[in-house]
Amino acid sequence: MEQINEFGKVAGSLSAILGLLALLLFNPIKNHVKKKREERRKAQEEDAAFRKEMREALGKINETLSLLTDDIGDLQYERLSQAHEYYTDQGWCPGSKKEMLCQMHKSYRAKNRNHLSEHYEEEIMRLDSKPHTQQS
């Protein structure tokens, strides 16, 4: 009987030691895991906030570019119409200007802005490249 009591005391001591070791080891590990999860959650929140900020910034940039494209299209139309009027009144257009105006018209068409200027290129291309000289 005494031996059973001794084994009981030893088993109780071992259980207490294992319990303390578990608490000493388990709590730091549990806290470490919890800390890592929290860090990961914060990193994900920061990433999400950054992505949202970048999407908003890109949206503003796209909006600005769209407005600039419209402004450029308006300026191109004005330049094309002025050149058309000037060179058709003059009756001739240098080849280099024809090429430049055709490139500008190509850029203008790429912006899906074809109204009123479609015939300008054709009319300018039909003009002579040099002025008519008057002979006495």
CSV table of N, CA and C in Angstrom, one decimal:
chain,number,residue,atom,x,y,z
A,1,MET,N,0.8,-1.2,0.0
A,1,MET,CA,0.0,0.0,0.0
A,1,MET,C,0.9,1.3,0.0
A,2,GLU,N,1.9,1.2,0.8
A,2,GLU,CA,2.8,2.3,0.8
A,2,GLU,C,3.4,2.6,-0.5
A,3,GLN,N,3.7,1.6,-1.2
A,3,GLN,CA,4.3,1.7,-2.5
A,3,GLN,C,3.3,2.4,-3.5
A,4,ILE,N,2.0,2.1,-3.4
A,4,ILE,CA,1.0,2.7,-4.3
A,4,ILE,C,0.9,4.2,-3.9
A,5,ASN,N,1.0,4.5,-2.7
A,5,ASN,CA,1.0,5.9,-2.3
A,5,ASN,C,2.2,6.6,-2.9
A,6,GLU,N,3.3,6.0,-2.8
A,6,GLU,CA,4.6,6.6,-3.4
A,6,GLU,C,4.4,6.8,-4.9
A,7,PHE,N,3.9,5.8,-5.6
A,7,PHE,CA,3.7,5.9,-7.0
A,7,PHE,C,2.7,7.0,-7.3
A,8,GLY,N,1.7,7.2,-6.5
A,8,GLY,CA,0.7,8.2,-6.6
A,8,GLY,C,1.3,9.6,-6.5
A,9,LYS,N,2.2,9.7,-5.5
A,9,LYS,CA,2.9,11.0,-5.3
A,9,LYS,C,3.8,11.3,-6.5
A,10,VAL,N,4.5,10.3,-7.0
A,10,VAL,CA,5.4,10.5,-8.1
A,10,VAL,C,4.6,10.9,-9.3
A,11,ALA,N,3.5,10.2,-9.5
A,11,ALA,CA,2.6,10.5,-10.7
A,11,ALA,C,2.0,11.9,-10.6
A,12,GLY,N,1.6,12.3,-9.4
A,12,GLY,CA,1.1,13.6,-9.1
A,12,GLY,C,2.2,14.7,-9.4
A,13,SER,N,3.4,14.4,-8.9
A,13,SER,CA,4.5,15.3,-9.2
A,13,SER,C,4.8,15.4,-10.7
A,14,LEU,N,4.8,14.3,-11.4
A,14,LEU,CA,5.0,14.3,-12.8
A,14,LEU,C,3.9,15.1,-13.5
A,15,SER,N,2.7,14.8,-13.1
A,15,SER,CA,1.6,15.5,-13.7
A,15,SER,C,1.7,17.0,-13.5
A,16,ALA,N,2.1,17.4,-12.3
A,16,ALA,CA,2.3,18.9,-12.0
A,16,ALA,C,3.4,19.4,-12.9
A,17,ILE,N,4.5,18.7,-13.0
A,17,ILE,CA,5.7,19.2,-13.8
A,17,ILE,C,5.3,19.3,-15.2
A,18,LEU,N,4.6,18.3,-15.7
A,18,LEU,CA,4.2,18.3,-17.1
A,18,LEU,C,3.2,19.4,-17.4
A,19,GLY,N,2.3,19.7,-16.4
A,19,GLY,CA,1.3,20.8,-16.5
A,19,GLY,C,2.0,22.1,-16.6
A,20,LEU,N,3.0,22.3,-15.7
A,20,LEU,CA,3.8,23.6,-15.7
A,20,LEU,C,4.6,23.7,-17.0
A,21,LEU,N,5.2,22.7,-17.4
A,21,LEU,CA,5.9,22.7,-18.7
A,21,LEU,C,5.0,23.1,-19.8
A,22,ALA,N,3.8,22.5,-19.8
A,22,ALA,CA,2.9,22.8,-20.9
A,22,ALA,C,2.5,24.2,-20.8
A,23,LEU,N,2.2,24.7,-19.6
A,23,LEU,CA,1.9,26.2,-19.5
A,23,LEU,C,3.0,27.1,-19.9
A,24,LEU,N,4.2,26.7,-19.5
A,24,LEU,CA,5.4,27.5,-19.8
A,24,LEU,C,5.7,27.5,-21.3
A,25,LEU,N,5.5,26.3,-22.0
A,25,LEU,CA,5.8,26.2,-23.4
A,25,LEU,C,4.6,26.6,-24.2
A,26,PHE,N,3.4,26.2,-23.8
A,26,PHE,CA,2.2,26.4,-24.6
A,26,PHE,C,1.8,27.9,-24.7
A,27,ASN,N,1.8,28.6,-23.7
A,27,ASN,CA,1.4,30.0,-23.7
A,27,ASN,C,2.3,30.8,-24.6
A,28,PRO,N,3.7,30.7,-24.5
A,28,PRO,CA,4.5,31.5,-25.5
A,28,PRO,C,4.2,31.1,-26.9
A,29,ILE,N,4.0,29.8,-27.2
A,29,ILE,CA,3.8,29.4,-28.5
A,29,ILE,C,2.4,29.9,-29.0
A,30,LYS,N,1.4,29.8,-28.1
A,30,LYS,CA,0.1,30.3,-28.4
A,30,LYS,C,0.2,31.8,-28.7
A,31,ASN,N,0.9,32.6,-27.8
A,31,ASN,CA,1.0,34.0,-28.0
A,31,ASN,C,1.8,34.4,-29.3
A,32,HIS,N,2.8,33.6,-29.6
A,32,HIS,CA,3.5,33.8,-30.9
A,32,HIS,C,2.6,33.6,-32.1
A,33,VAL,N,1.8,32.5,-32.1
A,33,VAL,CA,0.9,32.2,-33.2
A,33,VAL,C,-0.1,33.3,-33.3
A,34,LYS,N,-0.6,33.8,-32.2
A,34,LYS,CA,-1.6,34.8,-32.2
A,34,LYS,C,-1.0,36.1,-32.7
A,35,LYS,N,0.2,36.4,-32.3
A,35,LYS,CA,0.9,37.6,-32.8
A,35,LYS,C,1.1,37.6,-34.3
A,36,LYS,N,1.5,36.4,-34.8
A,36,LYS,CA,1.7,36.3,-36.2
A,36,LYS,C,0.4,36.4,-37.0
A,37,ARG,N,-0.7,35.9,-36.5
A,37,ARG,CA,-2.0,36.0,-37.1
A,37,ARG,C,-2.4,37.5,-37.2
A,38,GLU,N,-2.1,38.2,-36.1
A,38,GLU,CA,-2.5,39.6,-36.0
A,38,GLU,C,-1.6,40.4,-37.0
A,39,GLU,N,-0.3,40.1,-37.1
A,39,GLU,CA,0.5,40.8,-38.1
A,39,GLU,C,0.1,40.5,-39.5
A,40,ARG,N,-0.3,39.3,-39.8
A,40,ARG,CA,-0.8,38.9,-41.1
A,40,ARG,C,-2.1,39.7,-41.4
A,41,ARG,N,-3.0,39.7,-40.5
A,41,ARG,CA,-4.2,40.4,-40.7
A,41,ARG,C,-4.0,41.9,-40.9
A,42,LYS,N,-3.1,42.5,-40.2
A,42,LYS,CA,-2.7,43.9,-40.4
A,42,LYS,C,-2.1,44.2,-41.7
A,43,ALA,N,-1.2,43.2,-42.1
A,43,ALA,CA,-0.6,43.4,-43.5
A,43,ALA,C,-1.7,43.3,-44.6
A,44,GLN,N,-2.6,42.4,-44.4
A,44,GLN,CA,-3.7,42.2,-45.4
A,44,GLN,C,-4.5,43.5,-45.5
A,45,GLU,N,-4.8,44.1,-44.3
A,45,GLU,CA,-5.6,45.3,-44.3
A,45,GLU,C,-4.8,46.4,-44.9
A,46,GLU,N,-3.5,46.5,-44.7
A,46,GLU,CA,-2.7,47.6,-45.3
A,46,GLU,C,-2.6,47.4,-46.8
A,47,ASP,N,-2.5,46.1,-47.2
A,47,ASP,CA,-2.5,45.8,-48.7
A,47,ASP,C,-3.8,46.2,-49.3
A,48,ALA,N,-4.9,45.9,-48.7
A,48,ALA,CA,-6.2,46.2,-49.2
A,48,ALA,C,-6.4,47.7,-49.3
A,49,ALA,N,-5.9,48.4,-48.3
A,49,ALA,CA,-6.0,49.9,-48.3
A,49,ALA,C,-5.2,50.5,-49.4
A,50,PHE,N,-4.0,49.9,-49.5
A,50,PHE,CA,-3.1,50.4,-50.6
A,50,PHE,C,-3.7,50.2,-52.0
A,51,ARG,N,-4.2,49.0,-52.2
A,51,ARG,CA,-4.8,48.7,-53.5
A,51,ARG,C,-6.0,49.6,-53.7
A,52,LYS,N,-6.8,49.9,-52.7
A,52,LYS,CA,-7.9,50.8,-52.9
A,52,LYS,C,-7.4,52.2,-53.2
A,53,GLU,N,-6.4,52.7,-52.5
A,53,GLU,CA,-5.8,54.0,-52.8
A,53,GLU,C,-5.3,54.0,-54.2
A,54,MET,N,-4.6,53.0,-54.7
A,54,MET,CA,-4.0,53.0,-56.0
A,54,MET,C,-5.1,53.0,-57.1
A,55,ARG,N,-6.2,52.2,-56.8
A,55,ARG,CA,-7.3,52.2,-57.8
A,55,ARG,C,-8.0,53.6,-57.9
A,56,GLU,N,-8.1,54.3,-56.8
A,56,GLU,CA,-8.7,55.6,-56.8
A,56,GLU,C,-7.8,56.6,-57.6
A,57,ALA,N,-6.4,56.4,-57.3
A,57,ALA,CA,-5.5,57.3,-58.0
A,57,ALA,C,-5.5,57.0,-59.5
A,58,LEU,N,-5.5,55.8,-59.8
A,58,LEU,CA,-5.5,55.4,-61.3
A,58,LEU,C,-6.8,55.9,-61.9
A,59,GLY,N,-7.9,55.8,-61.2
A,59,GLY,CA,-9.2,56.4,-61.7
A,59,GLY,C,-9.1,57.8,-62.0
A,60,LYS,N,-8.5,58.6,-61.1
A,60,LYS,CA,-8.3,60.0,-61.3
A,60,LYS,C,-7.4,60.3,-62.5
A,61,ILE,N,-6.4,59.5,-62.6
A,61,ILE,CA,-5.4,59.7,-63.7
A,61,ILE,C,-6.2,59.4,-65.0
A,62,ASN,N,-6.9,58.3,-65.1
A,62,ASN,CA,-7.7,58.0,-66.3
A,62,ASN,C,-8.7,59.1,-66.6
A,63,GLU,N,-9.3,59.6,-65.6
A,63,GLU,CA,-10.3,60.7,-65.9
A,63,GLU,C,-9.6,61.9,-66.4
A,64,THR,N,-8.4,62.3,-65.9
A,64,THR,CA,-7.6,63.4,-66.4
A,64,THR,C,-7.2,63.2,-67.8
A,65,LEU,N,-6.7,62.0,-68.1
A,65,LEU,CA,-6.2,61.6,-69.4
A,65,LEU,C,-7.4,61.7,-70.4
A,66,SER,N,-8.5,61.3,-70.0
A,66,SER,CA,-9.7,61.4,-70.9
A,66,SER,C,-10.0,62.8,-71.2
A,67,LEU,N,-10.0,63.7,-70.2
A,67,LEU,CA,-10.3,65.1,-70.4
A,67,LEU,C,-9.2,65.7,-71.3
A,68,LEU,N,-7.9,65.3,-71.1
A,68,LEU,CA,-6.9,65.8,-72.0
A,68,LEU,C,-7.0,65.3,-73.4
A,69,THR,N,-7.4,64.1,-73.6
A,69,THR,CA,-7.6,63.5,-74.9
A,69,THR,C,-8.7,64.3,-75.6
A,70,ASP,N,-9.8,64.6,-74.9
A,70,ASP,CA,-10.9,65.4,-75.5
A,70,ASP,C,-10.3,66.8,-75.9
A,71,ASP,N,-9.5,67.4,-75.0
A,71,ASP,CA,-9.0,68.8,-75.3
A,71,ASP,C,-8.1,68.7,-76.6
A,72,ILE,N,-7.3,67.7,-76.6
A,72,ILE,CA,-6.3,67.5,-77.8
A,72,ILE,C,-7.2,67.3,-79.0
A,73,GLY,N,-8.2,66.5,-78.9
A,73,GLY,CA,-9.1,66.3,-80.1
A,73,GLY,C,-9.7,67.6,-80.6
A,74,ASP,N,-10.1,68.4,-79.6
A,74,ASP,CA,-10.7,69.7,-80.0
A,74,ASP,C,-9.7,70.6,-80.7
A,75,LEU,N,-8.5,70.6,-80.2
A,75,LEU,CA,-7.4,71.4,-80.8
A,75,LEU,C,-7.0,70.8,-82.2
A,76,GLN,N,-7.0,69.5,-82.3
A,76,GLN,CA,-6.7,68.9,-83.6
A,76,GLN,C,-7.8,69.3,-84.6
A,77,TYR,N,-9.0,69.3,-84.2
A,77,TYR,CA,-10.1,69.6,-85.1
A,77,TYR,C,-9.9,71.1,-85.6
A,78,GLU,N,-9.6,72.0,-84.6
A,78,GLU,CA,-9.5,73.4,-85.0
A,78,GLU,C,-8.3,73.5,-86.0
A,79,ARG,N,-7.2,72.9,-85.7
A,79,ARG,CA,-6.0,73.0,-86.6
A,79,ARG,C,-6.4,72.4,-88.0
A,80,LEU,N,-7.0,71.3,-88.0
A,80,LEU,CA,-7.4,70.7,-89.3
A,80,LEU,C,-8.3,71.5,-90.1
A,81,SER,N,-9.3,72.1,-89.4
A,81,SER,CA,-10.3,73.0,-90.1
A,81,SER,C,-9.6,74.3,-90.6
A,82,GLN,N,-8.7,74.8,-89.8
A,82,GLN,CA,-8.0,76.0,-90.2
A,82,GLN,C,-7.1,75.7,-91.4
A,83,ALA,N,-6.3,74.6,-91.3
A,83,ALA,CA,-5.4,74.3,-92.4
A,83,ALA,C,-6.3,74.0,-93.7
A,84,HIS,N,-7.4,73.3,-93.5
A,84,HIS,CA,-8.2,73.1,-94.7
A,84,HIS,C,-8.7,74.4,-95.4
A,85,GLU,N,-9.1,75.3,-94.5
A,85,GLU,CA,-9.6,76.5,-95.1
A,85,GLU,C,-8.5,77.3,-95.7
A,86,TYR,N,-7.4,77.4,-95.0
A,86,TYR,CA,-6.2,78.2,-95.6
A,86,TYR,C,-5.7,77.6,-96.9
A,87,TYR,N,-5.5,76.3,-96.9
A,87,TYR,CA,-4.8,75.7,-98.1
A,87,TYR,C,-5.8,75.6,-99.3
A,88,THR,N,-7.1,75.4,-99.0
A,88,THR,CA,-8.1,75.3,-100.1
A,88,THR,C,-8.3,76.7,-100.7
A,89,ASP,N,-8.3,77.7,-99.8
A,89,ASP,CA,-8.3,79.1,-100.3
A,89,ASP,C,-7.1,79.5,-101.1
A,90,GLN,N,-6.0,79.0,-100.7
A,90,GLN,CA,-4.7,79.3,-101.3
A,90,GLN,C,-4.6,78.5,-102.6
A,91,GLY,N,-5.2,77.3,-102.7
A,91,GLY,CA,-5.2,76.5,-103.9
A,91,GLY,C,-4.0,75.6,-104.0
A,92,TRP,N,-3.1,75.5,-103.1
A,92,TRP,CA,-2.0,74.6,-103.1
A,92,TRP,C,-1.6,74.3,-101.6
A,93,CYS,N,-0.9,73.2,-101.4
A,93,CYS,CA,-0.4,72.8,-100.1
A,93,CYS,C,0.9,72.0,-100.3
A,94,PRO,N,2.0,72.4,-99.6
A,94,PRO,CA,3.3,71.7,-99.8
A,94,PRO,C,3.1,70.3,-99.3
A,95,GLY,N,3.9,69.4,-99.9
A,95,GLY,CA,3.8,68.0,-99.6
A,95,GLY,C,4.1,67.7,-98.2
A,96,SER,N,5.0,68.4,-97.5
A,96,SER,CA,5.4,68.1,-96.1
A,96,SER,C,4.2,68.5,-95.2
A,97,LYS,N,3.4,69.5,-95.6
A,97,LYS,CA,2.2,69.9,-94.8
A,97,LYS,C,1.2,68.9,-95.0
A,98,LYS,N,1.0,68.4,-96.3
A,98,LYS,CA,0.0,67.3,-96.5
A,98,LYS,C,0.3,66.1,-95.6
A,99,GLU,N,1.5,65.7,-95.6
A,99,GLU,CA,1.9,64.6,-94.8
A,99,GLU,C,1.6,64.8,-93.3
A,100,MET,N,2.0,66.0,-92.8
A,100,MET,CA,1.7,66.3,-91.4
A,100,MET,C,0.2,66.4,-91.1
A,101,LEU,N,-0.5,66.9,-92.0
A,101,LEU,CA,-2.0,67.0,-91.8
A,101,LEU,C,-2.6,65.6,-91.8
A,102,CYS,N,-2.1,64.8,-92.7
A,102,CYS,CA,-2.7,63.4,-92.8
A,102,CYS,C,-2.4,62.7,-91.5
A,103,GLN,N,-1.2,62.9,-90.9
A,103,GLN,CA,-0.8,62.2,-89.6
A,103,GLN,C,-1.7,62.8,-88.5
A,104,MET,N,-2.0,64.1,-88.5
A,104,MET,CA,-2.8,64.7,-87.5
A,104,MET,C,-4.3,64.1,-87.7
A,105,HIS,N,-4.7,64.0,-88.9
A,105,HIS,CA,-6.1,63.5,-89.1
A,105,HIS,C,-6.2,62.0,-88.7
A,106,LYS,N,-5.1,61.2,-88.9
A,106,LYS,CA,-5.1,59.8,-88.5
A,106,LYS,C,-5.2,59.8,-86.9
A,107,SER,N,-4.5,60.6,-86.2
A,107,SER,CA,-4.5,60.7,-84.8
A,107,SER,C,-5.9,61.1,-84.3
A,108,TYR,N,-6.5,62.1,-85.1
A,108,TYR,CA,-7.8,62.6,-84.8
A,108,TYR,C,-8.9,61.5,-84.9
A,109,ARG,N,-8.8,60.7,-86.0
A,109,ARG,CA,-9.7,59.6,-86.2
A,109,ARG,C,-9.5,58.5,-85.1
A,110,ALA,N,-8.3,58.3,-84.7
A,110,ALA,CA,-8.0,57.3,-83.6
A,110,ALA,C,-8.7,57.7,-82.3
A,111,LYS,N,-9.1,58.9,-82.1
A,111,LYS,CA,-9.8,59.3,-81.0
A,111,LYS,C,-11.3,59.2,-81.2
A,112,ASN,N,-11.7,58.6,-82.3
A,112,ASN,CA,-13.1,58.4,-82.7
A,112,ASN,C,-13.8,59.8,-82.9
A,113,ARG,N,-13.1,60.7,-83.5
A,113,ARG,CA,-13.7,62.0,-83.7
A,113,ARG,C,-13.5,62.2,-85.2
A,114,ASN,N,-14.5,61.8,-86.0
A,114,ASN,CA,-14.5,61.9,-87.4
A,114,ASN,C,-15.4,63.0,-88.0
A,115,HIS,N,-16.2,63.6,-87.2
A,115,HIS,CA,-17.2,64.5,-87.7
A,115,HIS,C,-16.6,65.7,-88.5
A,116,LEU,N,-17.2,66.0,-89.6
A,116,LEU,CA,-16.9,67.2,-90.4
A,116,LEU,C,-15.5,67.2,-91.0
A,117,SER,N,-14.6,66.5,-90.5
A,117,SER,CA,-13.2,66.6,-91.1
A,117,SER,C,-12.8,65.5,-92.0
A,118,GLU,N,-13.7,64.5,-92.2
A,118,GLU,CA,-13.4,63.3,-93.1
A,118,GLU,C,-13.0,63.8,-94.5
A,119,HIS,N,-13.7,64.7,-95.0
A,119,HIS,CA,-13.4,65.2,-96.4
A,119,HIS,C,-12.2,66.1,-96.5
A,120,TYR,N,-11.8,66.7,-95.3
A,120,TYR,CA,-10.6,67.6,-95.3
A,120,TYR,C,-9.4,67.0,-95.9
A,121,GLU,N,-9.1,65.8,-95.5
A,121,GLU,CA,-7.9,65.1,-95.9
A,121,GLU,C,-7.9,64.9,-97.4
A,122,GLU,N,-9.1,64.4,-97.9
A,122,GLU,CA,-9.2,64.1,-99.3
A,122,GLU,C,-9.0,65.4,-100.1
A,123,GLU,N,-9.6,66.5,-99.7
A,123,GLU,CA,-9.5,67.8,-100.4
A,123,GLU,C,-8.1,68.3,-100.4
A,124,ILE,N,-7.4,68.2,-99.3
A,124,ILE,CA,-6.1,68.7,-99.2
A,124,ILE,C,-5.1,67.9,-100.0
A,125,MET,N,-5.4,66.5,-100.0
A,125,MET,CA,-4.5,65.7,-100.9
A,125,MET,C,-4.7,66.0,-102.3
A,126,ARG,N,-5.8,66.4,-102.8
A,126,ARG,CA,-6.1,66.8,-104.2
A,126,ARG,C,-5.4,68.1,-104.6
A,127,LEU,N,-5.0,68.9,-103.6
A,127,LEU,CA,-4.4,70.2,-104.0
A,127,LEU,C,-3.0,70.0,-104.6
A,128,ASP,N,-2.6,71.0,-105.4
A,128,ASP,CA,-1.3,70.9,-106.0
A,128,ASP,C,-0.3,71.1,-104.9
A,129,SER,N,0.9,70.6,-105.1
A,129,SER,CA,2.0,70.7,-104.1
A,129,SER,C,2.8,72.0,-104.2
A,130,LYS,N,2.6,72.7,-105.3
A,130,LYS,CA,3.3,73.9,-105.6
A,130,LYS,C,2.3,74.9,-106.1
A,131,PRO,N,2.6,76.2,-105.9
A,131,PRO,CA,1.6,77.2,-106.4
A,131,PRO,C,1.8,77.3,-108.0
A,132,HIS,N,0.7,77.7,-108.6
A,132,HIS,CA,0.8,77.9,-110.0
A,132,HIS,C,1.6,79.2,-110.3
A,133,THR,N,2.5,79.1,-111.2
A,133,THR,CA,3.2,80.4,-111.5
A,133,THR,C,2.6,81.0,-112.7
A,134,GLN,N,2.5,82.3,-112.7
A,134,GLN,CA,1.9,83.1,-113.7
A,134,GLN,C,3.0,83.5,-114.7
A,135,GLN,N,2.8,83.2,-116.0
A,135,GLN,CA,3.8,83.6,-117.0
A,135,GLN,C,3.3,84.8,-117.7
A,136,SER,N,4.2,85.7,-118.0
A,136,SER,CA,3.8,86.9,-118.7
A,136,SER,C,3.8,86.8,-120.2
